[in-house]
XYZ file of C-alpha atoms in Angstrom:
493
model
C 132.921 -83.744 79.718
C 133.436 -85.005 82.351
C 133.518 -82.593 85.432
C 135.013 -83.624 88.655
C 133.778 -81.425 90.550
C 131.318 -78.394 90.760
C 133.672 -75.290 90.783
C 133.212 -73.147 93.195
C 135.241 -76.345 94.523
C 137.589 -76.191 92.351
C 138.562 -72.546 92.890
C 138.844 -73.900 96.498
C 141.892 -76.093 95.671
C 143.078 -73.838 93.149
C 142.447 -70.737 95.095
C 144.384 -72.884 99.015
C 147.188 -73.915 96.881
C 147.667 -69.726 95.325
C 147.775 -68.437 99.143
C 150.448 -70.993 100.154
C 152.737 -70.712 97.829
C 154.263 -66.902 96.121
C 153.786 -67.647 93.192
C 153.368 -64.354 92.208
C 157.932 -64.492 92.472
C 157.877 -67.663 90.236
C 159.824 -66.860 87.194
C 162.420 -68.497 84.974
C 163.777 -66.714 81.633
C 162.031 -63.881 83.042
C 158.467 -65.511 82.400
C 155.798 -65.527 84.818
C 154.787 -68.910 85.325
C 152.468 -69.361 87.164
C 149.058 -67.975 85.405
C 150.092 -71.211 82.445
C 150.413 -73.315 85.155
C 147.430 -72.207 86.667
C 144.950 -72.710 83.848
C 146.576 -75.703 83.246
C 145.621 -77.250 86.732
C 141.593 -75.370 85.990
C 141.320 -77.167 82.800
C 142.200 -80.299 84.171
C 140.025 -80.842 87.110
C 136.773 -79.442 84.228
C 137.267 -82.575 82.235
C 139.840 -84.936 84.397
C 141.653 -85.617 80.822
C 145.055 -86.088 81.010
C 144.971 -83.559 77.814
C 149.126 -84.130 77.418
C 148.381 -87.792 76.140
C 147.373 -86.547 73.171
C 150.670 -83.857 72.742
C 152.678 -87.284 73.636
C 151.548 -89.442 70.822
C 151.039 -86.612 67.799
C 154.208 -86.244 69.237
C 155.664 -89.997 68.237
C 153.445 -89.431 65.159
C 155.823 -87.233 64.293
C 159.322 -88.881 64.671
C 157.893 -92.253 63.456
C 157.155 -90.574 60.171
C 160.333 -89.097 60.035
C 163.515 -90.246 58.101
C 165.979 -90.602 55.215
C 163.465 -88.650 52.414
C 162.940 -85.797 54.841
C 166.364 -85.438 54.853
C 166.577 -85.220 51.855
C 163.689 -83.293 51.981
C 165.249 -80.552 54.088
C 167.216 -78.132 52.212
C 164.558 -77.537 49.980
C 162.055 -76.358 52.577
C 164.600 -74.568 54.821
C 165.073 -73.015 51.234
C 161.805 -72.068 50.122
C 161.125 -71.065 53.408
C 163.259 -68.624 54.418
C 162.185 -67.171 50.610
C 158.445 -67.203 52.598
C 159.772 -65.366 55.586
C 160.918 -62.682 53.311
C 158.247 -62.254 51.271
C 155.929 -61.722 54.147
C 158.099 -59.580 56.243
C 159.120 -58.045 53.102
C 154.808 -57.181 52.558
C 153.933 -56.332 55.666
C 152.121 -52.603 56.633
C 151.529 -50.282 59.528
C 148.178 -51.263 61.121
C 146.694 -49.691 64.402
C 145.123 -52.903 65.758
C 146.176 -56.340 65.294
C 143.767 -58.562 66.314
C 144.197 -62.562 66.538
C 141.572 -65.494 66.300
C 140.845 -68.685 64.634
C 137.919 -70.038 62.742
C 136.235 -70.689 65.651
C 134.775 -67.328 66.030
C 132.987 -66.706 62.806
C 130.372 -67.181 61.063
C 128.530 -67.122 58.118
C 127.235 -63.826 56.896
C 126.107 -62.834 54.055
C 128.151 -65.649 52.329
C 131.081 -64.554 53.850
C 132.771 -65.388 57.092
C 132.315 -62.565 59.624
C 134.059 -63.212 62.941
C 131.399 -62.346 65.033
C 133.527 -60.502 67.964
C 136.596 -58.324 65.909
C 134.248 -58.227 62.153
C 131.046 -56.079 63.890
C 133.730 -53.039 64.909
C 135.276 -53.215 62.235
C 132.166 -52.343 60.038
C 131.071 -50.311 62.138
C 134.153 -48.360 62.424
C 135.665 -48.844 59.229
C 138.981 -49.729 60.352
C 139.003 -52.043 57.111
C 142.200 -50.384 56.530
C 143.812 -50.346 59.722
C 143.145 -54.163 61.097
C 144.987 -57.557 59.793
C 143.807 -60.529 61.450
C 145.961 -62.737 63.066
C 144.017 -66.384 61.748
C 145.418 -69.220 64.282
C 144.378 -72.784 62.877
C 141.807 -73.828 59.861
C 141.646 -70.223 56.968
C 138.445 -69.588 54.766
C 138.280 -68.005 51.472
C 135.647 -66.307 51.320
C 136.313 -64.616 54.449
C 134.561 -60.892 55.540
C 137.449 -58.198 54.587
C 140.620 -61.152 52.759
C 143.242 -58.944 52.903
C 142.950 -58.109 56.351
C 143.835 -61.432 57.008
C 147.338 -63.208 57.921
C 148.037 -67.112 58.128
C 149.968 -67.257 61.056
C 149.913 -70.861 61.382
C 151.535 -70.891 57.850
C 153.904 -68.430 58.516
C 154.758 -69.512 61.728
C 154.985 -73.574 60.181
C 158.366 -71.506 57.800
C 159.889 -69.622 60.768
C 160.153 -72.716 63.061
C 161.364 -75.122 60.199
C 164.476 -72.146 60.389
C 165.489 -72.665 64.546
C 166.080 -75.440 62.788
C 169.367 -73.411 60.770
C 170.209 -72.180 64.893
C 172.220 -74.093 67.441
C 170.296 -72.167 70.255
C 169.139 -75.641 71.299
C 170.690 -75.962 74.761
C 168.095 -75.438 77.461
C 169.955 -72.958 80.090
C 168.282 -74.022 82.613
C 169.965 -70.384 85.100
C 167.634 -67.548 85.635
C 165.251 -69.696 87.730
C 163.437 -68.789 90.733
C 160.722 -71.018 91.849
C 161.170 -71.236 95.263
C 159.477 -73.571 97.017
C 158.527 -75.353 94.121
C 159.154 -78.493 95.458
C 156.816 -78.224 97.203
C 154.214 -77.227 95.815
C 154.313 -80.855 93.195
C 154.388 -81.286 96.396
C 151.042 -80.675 97.510
C 149.768 -81.299 94.676
C 150.689 -85.250 94.491
C 147.698 -84.660 97.481
C 145.001 -83.705 95.678
C 145.768 -86.285 92.861
C 147.114 -84.852 89.937
C 150.122 -85.726 88.883
C 153.084 -82.753 87.335
C 154.954 -85.044 85.474
C 150.962 -86.142 83.124
C 150.317 -82.635 83.829
C 153.732 -81.424 81.978
C 154.473 -78.496 84.808
C 157.259 -80.131 86.260
C 159.868 -77.577 86.364
C 161.293 -79.544 83.812
C 158.637 -79.164 81.932
C 158.033 -74.863 82.074
C 162.635 -74.394 81.070
C 161.359 -77.114 77.574
C 157.964 -74.450 77.535
C 159.109 -71.229 78.035
C 162.756 -71.525 75.371
C 159.834 -73.007 73.267
C 157.674 -69.517 73.578
C 161.462 -67.875 73.855
C 162.445 -68.993 70.380
C 158.477 -68.269 68.824
C 159.355 -64.688 70.262
C 161.570 -62.830 67.256
C 159.012 -64.033 65.166
C 157.035 -61.687 66.821
C 159.486 -58.965 67.200
C 159.946 -58.550 63.514
C 156.599 -58.499 63.057
C 155.189 -55.831 65.586
C 158.170 -53.577 63.881
C 157.162 -53.674 60.532
C 152.998 -53.117 61.403
C 153.757 -51.153 64.659
C 150.729 -51.479 66.247
C 148.931 -49.381 68.745
C 147.050 -52.826 69.739
C 146.946 -56.551 69.686
C 143.898 -58.234 71.222
C 143.075 -62.092 71.172
C 139.624 -63.741 72.606
C 141.469 -66.169 75.352
C 144.744 -65.532 76.082
C 145.658 -68.985 77.189
C 146.042 -72.394 75.995
C 148.669 -72.166 72.752
C 151.920 -71.934 73.149
C 152.388 -69.797 69.748
C 150.231 -66.747 71.692
C 151.533 -67.013 75.125
C 154.767 -65.891 72.851
C 152.870 -63.062 70.309
C 150.766 -62.162 74.109
C 154.402 -61.585 76.271
C 156.657 -59.965 73.052
C 153.541 -57.401 72.988
C 154.222 -57.420 76.854
C 157.887 -56.623 76.345
C 157.976 -53.719 73.691
C 154.796 -51.855 75.502
C 152.364 -53.227 73.296
C 148.575 -52.505 74.597
C 147.586 -55.978 75.171
C 144.361 -57.072 75.025
C 141.654 -60.053 76.194
C 138.329 -59.306 74.068
C 135.815 -61.234 75.609
C 134.995 -64.634 74.054
C 132.912 -65.904 76.492
C 131.319 -66.087 80.107
C 133.640 -64.833 82.403
C 132.254 -65.620 86.241
C 134.024 -65.475 89.305
C 134.311 -69.621 88.958
C 136.291 -69.804 85.558
C 140.227 -69.089 86.603
C 141.388 -67.948 84.204
C 140.185 -64.255 84.416
C 138.318 -64.947 88.264
C 140.367 -64.068 91.896
C 144.083 -63.667 91.397
C 144.612 -62.979 95.137
C 148.933 -62.881 94.371
C 149.788 -60.147 91.010
C 153.302 -58.500 90.676
C 152.142 -54.388 91.023
C 152.776 -54.501 86.904
C 150.760 -57.866 86.031
C 151.908 -61.034 84.609
C 153.453 -60.857 81.038
C 151.236 -63.914 80.745
C 148.455 -62.315 80.553
C 146.886 -58.961 78.945
C 147.409 -55.590 80.329
C 143.185 -54.413 79.688
C 140.131 -56.801 79.450
C 138.050 -55.421 76.998
C 134.004 -57.457 78.446
C 131.111 -57.609 77.304
C 128.652 -56.411 81.303
C 129.596 -54.843 84.225
C 129.272 -58.267 86.238
C 132.148 -59.204 83.430
C 134.485 -56.125 83.737
C 133.372 -55.557 88.456
C 134.088 -59.952 88.255
C 138.526 -58.772 86.977
C 138.133 -55.593 88.246
C 138.055 -57.215 91.675
C 141.025 -58.205 91.801
C 142.746 -55.608 88.759
C 142.946 -52.992 90.866
C 145.337 -54.942 93.231
C 147.496 -53.426 89.871
C 149.038 -50.318 88.546
C 148.235 -51.343 84.799
C 146.319 -54.298 84.560
C 142.486 -52.437 82.832
C 139.096 -53.780 83.376
C 137.236 -52.501 80.666
C 133.325 -51.957 79.735
C 133.457 -52.563 76.153
C 130.429 -54.569 75.668
C 129.501 -57.259 72.734
C 130.039 -56.279 70.007
C 128.363 -58.493 67.448
C 124.795 -58.926 69.633
C 124.965 -54.844 69.048
C 125.549 -54.940 65.199
C 123.534 -57.317 64.108
C 120.581 -54.899 66.792
C 121.254 -52.154 64.395
C 121.677 -54.012 61.274
C 117.721 -56.019 62.219
C 116.807 -52.939 63.255
C 113.624 -54.793 64.830
C 113.349 -58.529 66.970
C 110.482 -60.624 65.154
C 109.990 -63.190 67.821
C 108.029 -66.319 67.583
C 106.485 -67.545 70.070
C 106.301 -71.113 69.902
C 110.097 -72.075 69.720
C 112.596 -72.413 72.299
C 116.674 -72.413 72.543
C 118.737 -74.635 74.071
C 123.256 -73.815 73.736
C 124.218 -76.972 73.983
C 128.282 -78.094 74.718
C 130.791 -79.930 73.551
C 129.812 -82.885 74.404
C 125.722 -82.469 74.094
C 124.551 -85.923 74.740
C 126.061 -86.198 77.802
C 123.962 -83.621 79.637
C 121.036 -84.115 77.372
C 119.100 -86.210 80.547
C 116.011 -87.628 79.765
C 113.790 -84.582 82.438
C 114.413 -81.804 79.436
C 113.882 -85.142 77.333
C 110.734 -85.294 78.203
C 110.404 -81.759 78.810
C 110.245 -81.510 75.076
C 108.182 -83.809 74.710
C 105.753 -82.529 76.459
C 105.985 -78.870 75.266
C 103.684 -76.674 73.382
C 107.392 -75.023 71.765
C 109.778 -77.011 68.829
C 113.135 -76.505 70.078
C 115.552 -74.560 67.958
C 119.447 -77.648 69.803
C 122.399 -74.764 68.217
C 125.593 -77.390 68.163
C 128.423 -75.912 70.825
C 132.012 -74.453 67.669
C 133.730 -76.950 69.058
C 131.185 -79.713 69.282
C 132.252 -83.201 69.985
C 129.166 -84.908 68.954
C 128.613 -86.124 65.146
C 125.364 -85.152 63.981
C 124.216 -89.014 63.312
C 124.889 -89.777 66.511
C 122.565 -86.149 67.744
C 119.392 -87.766 65.198
C 119.064 -90.989 66.042
C 119.533 -90.379 69.652
C 117.055 -87.368 69.180
C 114.329 -90.490 66.731
C 115.319 -93.079 69.397
C 113.360 -90.639 72.822
C 110.591 -89.382 70.479
C 111.837 -86.069 70.498
C 112.854 -85.687 66.202
C 110.145 -83.760 65.004
C 109.941 -80.948 68.176
C 113.668 -79.499 67.857
C 115.416 -77.841 65.000
C 119.681 -78.828 65.096
C 121.080 -75.373 63.594
C 125.198 -75.146 63.398
C 127.165 -72.607 65.098
C 129.052 -71.184 62.271
C 126.191 -71.623 60.085
C 123.388 -69.048 61.537
C 124.308 -66.499 63.814
C 123.622 -66.163 67.516
C 121.727 -62.861 67.783
C 119.223 -63.887 64.568
C 118.628 -67.598 66.685
C 118.377 -65.645 69.358
C 115.615 -62.782 68.330
C 113.634 -65.804 66.926
C 113.094 -67.523 70.501
C 110.753 -66.147 72.602
C 113.275 -68.068 76.112
C 116.546 -69.162 76.558
C 117.442 -72.897 78.317
C 121.037 -73.781 78.940
C 123.615 -75.704 80.799
C 125.598 -73.843 81.147
C 126.643 -71.687 78.280
C 127.616 -68.263 77.192
C 124.632 -67.536 75.493
C 123.311 -66.970 78.998
C 124.614 -63.598 78.893
C 124.353 -62.603 75.325
C 120.361 -63.874 75.115
C 119.902 -61.696 78.718
C 121.111 -58.431 77.246
C 118.337 -59.463 74.075
C 116.003 -59.670 76.475
C 115.266 -63.648 76.149
C 115.232 -64.586 79.929
C 117.104 -67.566 80.575
C 117.009 -71.157 82.483
C 119.449 -72.889 84.147
C 119.301 -76.810 84.592
C 122.759 -77.774 85.514
C 124.844 -76.876 88.310
C 127.873 -75.918 86.933
C 124.902 -73.259 85.656
C 123.992 -71.936 88.846
C 127.597 -71.616 90.476
C 128.629 -69.707 86.812
C 126.036 -67.628 86.292
C 125.213 -67.096 90.822
C 125.742 -63.035 89.924
C 122.844 -62.446 86.974
C 120.310 -65.022 88.630
C 116.882 -62.053 89.081
C 114.236 -65.479 88.681
C 113.723 -62.439 85.870
C 115.924 -62.393 83.477
C 118.078 -65.519 84.196
C 116.232 -68.631 86.531
C 117.488 -71.570 87.563
C 115.558 -75.197 87.644
C 116.938 -77.740 88.949
C 116.068 -81.193 87.257
C 116.204 -83.221 89.556
C 113.181 -81.504 91.399
C 109.754 -83.542 92.022
C 107.652 -82.766 89.317
C 110.549 -81.164 87.069
C 107.717 -81.325 84.289
C 105.521 -79.153 85.540
C 107.400 -76.575 87.655
C 109.624 -75.904 84.265
C 106.255 -75.090 82.226
C 105.363 -73.397 84.595
C 108.992 -71.182 85.014
C 108.623 -70.453 81.127
C 105.931 -69.357 80.541
C 106.400 -67.016 84.026
C 109.579 -65.156 82.129
C 108.185 -65.195 79.107
C 105.224 -63.070 79.818
C 107.659 -60.887 81.704
C 110.264 -60.464 78.998
C 112.321 -57.090 78.181
C 112.492 -55.028 75.643
C 115.339 -55.126 73.945
C 117.663 -51.880 73.458
C 119.723 -51.423 70.933
C 123.431 -50.684 72.205
C 126.006 -48.156 70.094
C 129.551 -50.072 69.386
C 132.082 -49.499 70.922
C 135.273 -48.776 69.353
C 138.585 -50.071 70.081
C 141.048 -47.294 69.045
C 139.129 -44.989 71.991
C 140.734 -43.786 74.689
C 138.997 -45.887 76.564
C 138.918 -48.894 75.660
C 142.825 -48.458 77.988
C 141.347 -46.436 80.939
C-alpha cells in the first residue's frame, strides 16, 4: 500500500475542506452526501489508487458479456428472480437484531466459521433465534447458527434484475441542495484530486443517489417483515448495498449501529473529527457507535455530543472477552512474538525488521491480514531469501482465532494494525514500528502497554531487543470482562 502522506496531514486537508463549505447541508434527493464523499477522498489520499478504474473495467466487462443470448434468456431469468423473491420474503420472520457482516469477519472455531464480533454475543446471550446474519460477499457452508444466515448478495441480485421490469430510470435532477459544490470541486483540484476520476462530481452523485434509492424498497420490505429493533453494521461505509440498508433503517426509525471492527482513532476520517453534522446526524451514518474501549468511545463522543441523536457507547470487544471466558486462563509461551501485518505485507517488511527477526531469540508468528494481497508463495520466498524462514510461522487470519494467537505470545509488533487494541485488552504489550502507527495510536502510548520505536534510528536492533525485554517483564495480567448484551437499553445511550 502506497501512502500519500502522514495521516495527520490527510486529516488536516479534509478538515480544511469541511470548514470552508456547508457540507452538512448537502443533499441529493434527501440523502446526505458528505459522509460518502468525505470517505472516498480519505481512502483515495491513503492509498493513492484510482479506485474507480476497477469499477469502470468491471462495467465494461459486463457490457461485453451482454448480447443476443442474454436477451433470449432474460424473460426466464426475470421469472426465476420473481419466484425467488416471493419465496424469500414469505420466509422472513420477526427478529430483534439484523447483523450485517461478511466472510472476512469469520474465523474457524470448533470446525465452524464463527463471526468473531457477532456470534460471541449471540452465543453468550442465547440470541440464536432472535437474529438474522445478513451475509454479503462469500457464504461459508459450515457457519455457526446457519439458520440465521441470509444470503444478502444472492437475494439482492434477484431484486436488481427485477428492477429491469420497471420504467422509472429517469435520473431526477430536482431536490438537489449542493451549495458551493462547484467551488468545492475546484478546491479539490488544488490538492491534486480529480473529482471525475473519484466519481464525486454532481453528475455522479445524482447517479449514486438514484442507485441507492432504487435499492431502498428491498430493505423496506425486509424490515417490515422482520420488524428488527436494531440494524448493526461492521463498518457502515464502502458498499452501496449497505448504504441503502442504512439509509432505509434510519428513515424507518430503526436503531442503526456501527459495531467497531478495527481502530477508530483520531486520524480515521470515517469516525473522527466531524466538524459539521446536522442536529439529527447524517442519514448516511449510523446513530449509535458500539466501541471496544474508552479511547474509541471518547474519540467519537468528541463530535457526537454536539448532535441530538448520535450516541457513542462503550460495548467492549466481545470476541476477546468470549475467548478469555471460554479458555479460562492464558497460556503464554515466552519465546513467541506476534507480528500483525497489513494488506500488502512485503511493502512494509523492512531490512531493519528482517535483522531483528534474524537475531532474535524468539520465534515470530506472522499473521496475514484478512484482506491480504500477497500470495503465500511470494511471502515464503521472501522469508527464505532473507534467512528468517526458520524463525517464523505464517498464520492465516481465517484459520486461527486472534485471541488464541495472542495468548501464545509475549509481545506484539506491528506497523499500524488494529490488533494493538486487542493485544492491549489481553495484556500483551505492543511495539509500533511505523510512523502511521504512531499517529493512529498516539492516545494509547504509555511505554508500558504500547510503545513506539523508529526503524530508522541508529542501533534499532539493540534498542528493539532492550525495549522488548522491558515490556515483556512489565506486562500486566489479563482480566476477563463480561460480554455486553446488544439488547440492553444502555446499548443505545
